[in-house]
mmCIF file of N, CA and C in Angstrom:
data_model
loop_
_atom_site.group_PDB
_atom_site.id
_atom_site.type_symbol
_atom_site.label_atom_id
_atom_site.label_comp_id
_atom_site.label_asym_id
_atom_site.label_seq_id
_atom_site.Cartn_x
_atom_site.Cartn_y
_atom_site.Cartn_z
ATOM 1 N N UNK A 221 6.642 -3.612 -5.052
ATOM 2 C CA UNK A 221 6.745 -2.660 -6.144
ATOM 3 C C UNK A 221 5.852 -2.194 -6.826
ATOM 4 N N UNK A 222 6.383 -1.002 -7.461
ATOM 5 C CA UNK A 222 5.921 0.184 -7.871
ATOM 6 C C UNK A 222 5.351 -0.459 -9.245
ATOM 7 N N UNK A 223 4.570 1.001 -9.756
ATOM 8 C CA UNK A 223 4.139 0.618 -11.110
ATOM 9 C C UNK A 223 3.630 2.111 -11.467
ATOM 10 N N UNK A 224 3.175 2.260 -13.022
ATOM 11 C CA UNK A 224 2.713 3.319 -13.658
ATOM 12 C C UNK A 224 1.271 3.003 -13.903
ATOM 13 N N UNK A 225 0.896 2.041 -13.118
ATOM 14 C CA UNK A 225 -0.694 1.646 -13.182
ATOM 15 C C UNK A 225 -1.978 2.935 -13.733
ATOM 16 N N UNK A 226 -1.870 3.522 -12.675
ATOM 17 C CA UNK A 226 -2.611 4.834 -12.389
ATOM 18 C C UNK A 226 -2.491 5.807 -13.546
ATOM 19 N N UNK A 227 -1.328 6.069 -13.804
ATOM 20 C CA UNK A 227 -0.827 7.238 -14.898
ATOM 21 C C UNK A 227 -1.223 6.476 -16.224
ATOM 22 N N UNK A 228 -1.029 5.466 -16.787
ATOM 23 C CA UNK A 228 -1.630 4.690 -17.465
ATOM 24 C C UNK A 228 -2.989 4.674 -17.855
ATOM 25 N N UNK A 229 -3.805 4.020 -17.148
ATOM 26 C CA UNK A 229 -5.210 4.398 -17.330
ATOM 27 C C UNK A 229 -5.698 6.026 -17.198
ATOM 28 N N UNK A 230 -5.217 6.772 -16.386
ATOM 29 C CA UNK A 230 -5.686 7.668 -16.686
ATOM 30 C C UNK A 230 -5.455 8.736 -18.326
ATOM 31 N N UNK A 231 -4.583 8.657 -18.425
ATOM 32 C CA UNK A 231 -3.500 8.501 -19.917
ATOM 33 C C UNK A 231 -4.804 8.367 -21.000
ATOM 34 N N UNK A 232 -5.290 6.906 -21.103
ATOM 35 C CA UNK A 232 -6.170 6.131 -22.297
ATOM 36 C C UNK A 232 -7.613 6.568 -21.245
ATOM 37 N N UNK A 233 -8.037 7.107 -20.369
ATOM 38 C CA UNK A 233 -9.552 7.899 -19.800
ATOM 39 C C UNK A 233 -10.066 6.486 -19.392
ATOM 40 N N UNK A 234 -9.268 5.779 -18.845
ATOM 41 C CA UNK A 234 -10.166 4.782 -18.288
ATOM 42 C C UNK A 234 -10.394 4.344 -16.444
ATOM 43 N N UNK A 235 -11.548 3.705 -16.556
ATOM 44 C CA UNK A 235 -11.918 4.374 -15.016
ATOM 45 C C UNK A 235 -11.496 2.935 -14.157
ATOM 46 N N UNK A 236 -11.425 3.040 -12.879
ATOM 47 C CA UNK A 236 -10.895 1.623 -12.432
ATOM 48 C C UNK A 236 -11.796 0.527 -12.929
ATOM 49 N N UNK A 237 -12.856 0.564 -12.637
ATOM 50 C CA UNK A 237 -13.889 -0.480 -12.947
ATOM 51 C C UNK A 237 -14.128 -0.929 -14.719
ATOM 52 N N UNK A 238 -13.516 -0.074 -15.378
ATOM 53 C CA UNK A 238 -13.541 -0.316 -16.677
ATOM 54 C C UNK A 238 -12.783 -0.880 -16.957
ATOM 55 N N UNK A 239 -11.096 -0.558 -15.891
ATOM 56 C CA UNK A 239 -10.089 -1.382 -16.567
ATOM 57 C C UNK A 239 -10.366 -2.832 -15.526
ATOM 58 N N UNK A 240 -11.099 -3.231 -14.633
ATOM 59 C CA UNK A 240 -10.657 -4.000 -14.026
ATOM 60 C C UNK A 240 -12.221 -5.145 -14.912
ATOM 61 N N UNK A 241 -12.788 -4.766 -15.455
ATOM 62 C CA UNK A 241 -13.398 -5.255 -16.543
ATOM 63 C C UNK A 241 -12.837 -5.850 -17.646
ATOM 64 N N UNK A 242 -12.196 -5.244 -18.142
ATOM 65 C CA UNK A 242 -11.218 -5.501 -19.147
ATOM 66 C C UNK A 242 -10.108 -6.573 -18.440
ATOM 67 N N UNK A 243 -9.694 -6.448 -17.404
ATOM 68 C CA UNK A 243 -8.631 -7.781 -16.859
ATOM 69 C C UNK A 243 -9.298 -9.049 -16.348
ATOM 70 N N UNK A 244 -10.483 -8.584 -15.787
ATOM 71 C CA UNK A 244 -11.071 -9.844 -15.520
ATOM 72 C C UNK A 244 -10.871 -10.186 -13.927
ATOM 73 N N UNK A 245 -11.480 -8.702 -13.765
ATOM 74 C CA UNK A 245 -10.288 -8.624 -11.871
ATOM 75 C C UNK A 245 -11.068 -7.957 -11.448
ATOM 76 N N UNK A 246 -11.825 -7.316 -9.454
ATOM 77 C CA UNK A 246 -12.386 -6.842 -9.095
ATOM 78 C C UNK A 246 -11.694 -5.165 -8.950
ATOM 79 N N UNK A 247 -12.819 -4.428 -9.193
ATOM 80 C CA UNK A 247 -11.965 -2.795 -9.170
ATOM 81 C C UNK A 247 -11.322 -2.486 -7.497
ATOM 82 N N UNK A 248 -12.105 -3.281 -6.587
ATOM 83 C CA UNK A 248 -10.717 -3.051 -5.779
ATOM 84 C C UNK A 248 -9.460 -3.627 -5.912
ATOM 85 N N UNK A 249 -9.395 -4.798 -7.029
ATOM 86 C CA UNK A 249 -8.029 -5.489 -7.121
ATOM 87 C C UNK A 249 -6.925 -4.140 -7.982
ATOM 88 N N UNK A 250 -7.644 -3.841 -9.030
ATOM 89 C CA UNK A 250 -6.968 -2.260 -9.751
ATOM 90 C C UNK A 250 -6.176 -1.209 -8.411
ATOM 91 N N UNK A 251 -7.540 -1.342 -7.597
ATOM 92 C CA UNK A 251 -7.438 -0.230 -6.600
ATOM 93 C C UNK A 251 -5.958 -0.489 -5.604
ATOM 94 N N UNK A 252 -5.976 -1.452 -5.277
ATOM 95 C CA UNK A 252 -4.690 -2.266 -4.766
ATOM 96 C C UNK A 252 -3.513 -2.092 -5.256
ATOM 97 N N UNK A 253 -3.671 -2.447 -6.885
ATOM 98 C CA UNK A 253 -2.049 -2.441 -7.629
ATOM 99 C C UNK A 253 -1.409 -1.416 -7.731
ATOM 100 N N UNK A 254 -2.551 -0.531 -7.502
ATOM 101 C CA UNK A 254 -2.057 1.103 -8.107
ATOM 102 C C UNK A 254 -1.523 1.788 -7.328
ATOM 103 N N UNK A 255 -2.289 1.218 -5.933
ATOM 104 C CA UNK A 255 -1.804 1.909 -4.532
ATOM 105 C C UNK A 255 -0.397 1.150 -4.223
ATOM 106 N N UNK A 256 -0.501 -0.161 -4.842
ATOM 107 C CA UNK A 256 1.343 -0.984 -4.398
ATOM 108 C C UNK A 256 0.914 -2.054 -3.284
ATOM 109 N N UNK A 257 -0.445 -2.258 -2.834
ATOM 110 C CA UNK A 257 -0.646 -3.123 -1.680
ATOM 111 C C UNK A 257 -0.716 -4.182 -2.241
ATOM 112 N N UNK A 258 -1.022 -4.481 -3.459
ATOM 113 C CA UNK A 258 -1.102 -6.005 -4.445
ATOM 114 C C UNK A 258 -0.021 -6.181 -5.397
ATOM 115 N N UNK A 259 0.753 -6.886 -5.527
ATOM 116 C CA UNK A 259 1.386 -7.224 -6.226
ATOM 117 C C UNK A 259 0.388 -8.357 -7.496
ATOM 118 N N UNK A 260 0.425 -8.044 -8.549
ATOM 119 C CA UNK A 260 -0.568 -8.863 -9.457
ATOM 120 C C UNK A 260 0.436 -10.474 -10.027
ATOM 121 N N UNK A 261 -0.360 -11.224 -10.310
ATOM 122 C CA UNK A 261 0.074 -12.336 -10.321
ATOM 123 C C UNK A 261 0.859 -12.563 -11.605
ATOM 124 N N UNK A 262 1.540 -13.034 -12.718
ATOM 125 C CA UNK A 262 1.971 -13.161 -13.741
ATOM 126 C C UNK A 262 1.630 -13.277 -14.717
ATOM 127 N N UNK A 263 0.703 -14.164 -14.992
ATOM 128 C CA UNK A 263 -0.869 -14.074 -15.615
ATOM 129 C C UNK A 263 -1.389 -12.459 -15.640
ATOM 130 N N UNK A 264 -1.802 -11.808 -14.558
ATOM 131 C CA UNK A 264 -2.632 -10.542 -14.336
ATOM 132 C C UNK A 264 -1.146 -9.613 -15.300
ATOM 133 N N UNK A 265 -0.389 -9.482 -14.707
ATOM 134 C CA UNK A 265 0.778 -8.951 -15.351
ATOM 135 C C UNK A 265 0.578 -8.627 -16.591
ATOM 136 N N UNK A 266 0.391 -9.999 -17.305
ATOM 137 C CA UNK A 266 0.898 -10.076 -18.943
ATOM 138 C C UNK A 266 -0.660 -9.210 -19.419
ATOM 139 N N UNK A 267 -1.334 -9.575 -18.730
ATOM 140 C CA UNK A 267 -2.933 -8.931 -19.154
ATOM 141 C C UNK A 267 -3.246 -7.652 -19.061
ATOM 142 N N UNK A 268 -2.253 -7.248 -18.020
ATOM 143 C CA UNK A 268 -2.428 -5.507 -17.625
ATOM 144 C C UNK A 268 -1.383 -4.832 -19.290
ATOM 145 N N UNK A 269 -0.346 -5.790 -18.964
ATOM 146 C CA UNK A 269 0.950 -5.156 -20.100
ATOM 147 C C UNK A 269 0.104 -5.326 -21.935
ATOM 148 N N UNK A 270 -0.523 -6.399 -22.090
ATOM 149 C CA UNK A 270 -1.437 -6.419 -23.122
ATOM 150 C C UNK A 270 -2.481 -5.631 -23.352
ATOM 151 N N UNK A 271 -3.321 -5.068 -22.687
ATOM 152 C CA UNK A 271 -4.332 -4.129 -22.533
ATOM 153 C C UNK A 271 -3.795 -2.397 -22.932
ATOM 154 N N UNK A 272 -2.639 -2.344 -22.298
ATOM 155 C CA UNK A 272 -1.865 -1.233 -22.189
ATOM 156 C C UNK A 272 -1.000 -1.315 -23.776
ATOM 157 N N UNK A 273 -0.539 -2.339 -24.248
ATOM 158 C CA UNK A 273 0.188 -2.686 -25.184
ATOM 159 C C UNK A 273 1.849 -2.310 -25.165
ATOM 160 N N UNK A 274 2.366 -2.453 -23.913
ATOM 161 C CA UNK A 274 3.529 -2.374 -22.903
ATOM 162 C C UNK A 274 4.384 -3.371 -22.807
ATOM 163 N N UNK A 275 5.633 -3.373 -22.739
ATOM 164 C CA UNK A 275 6.236 -4.722 -21.993
ATOM 165 C C UNK A 275 5.737 -4.484 -20.123
ATOM 166 N N UNK A 276 5.897 -5.080 -19.661
ATOM 167 C CA UNK A 276 5.781 -5.589 -18.301
ATOM 168 C C UNK A 276 6.907 -4.977 -17.756
ATOM 169 N N UNK A 277 7.729 -4.730 -18.447
ATOM 170 C CA UNK A 277 8.873 -3.753 -17.459
ATOM 171 C C UNK A 277 8.423 -2.485 -17.693
ATOM 172 N N UNK A 278 7.832 -1.921 -18.755
ATOM 173 C CA UNK A 278 7.564 -0.299 -18.422
ATOM 174 C C UNK A 278 6.347 0.113 -17.821
ATOM 175 N N UNK A 279 5.907 -1.095 -16.685
ATOM 176 C CA UNK A 279 4.826 -0.643 -15.893
ATOM 177 C C UNK A 279 4.930 -1.037 -14.780
ATOM 178 N N UNK A 280 5.404 -1.696 -14.347
ATOM 179 C CA UNK A 280 5.967 -2.532 -12.881
ATOM 180 C C UNK A 280 7.603 -2.278 -13.192
ATOM 181 N N UNK A 281 8.068 -2.126 -11.457
ATOM 182 C CA UNK A 281 9.674 -1.824 -11.690
ATOM 183 C C UNK A 281 9.723 -2.384 -9.913
ATOM 184 N N UNK A 282 10.430 -2.767 -9.737
ATOM 185 C CA UNK A 282 11.193 -3.247 -8.036
ATOM 186 C C UNK A 282 11.375 -2.007 -7.211
ATOM 187 N N UNK A 283 10.730 -2.040 -6.420
ATOM 188 C CA UNK A 283 11.240 -0.736 -5.316
ATOM 189 C C UNK A 283 12.533 -0.231 -5.687
#
């Protein structure tokens, strides 16, 4: 699954650690999601969408 997480995080000037703290996950989880090595659970995807104020579909897309 592809995503725009890295770009969205950069636009808001958040570090990976800051985003991880807001989401209640480790920084390594944020890194893995950004690199496409880990697909977030549905609850985590909803939390990510809430942080950025966007629908999930604007953050994550199928390959």
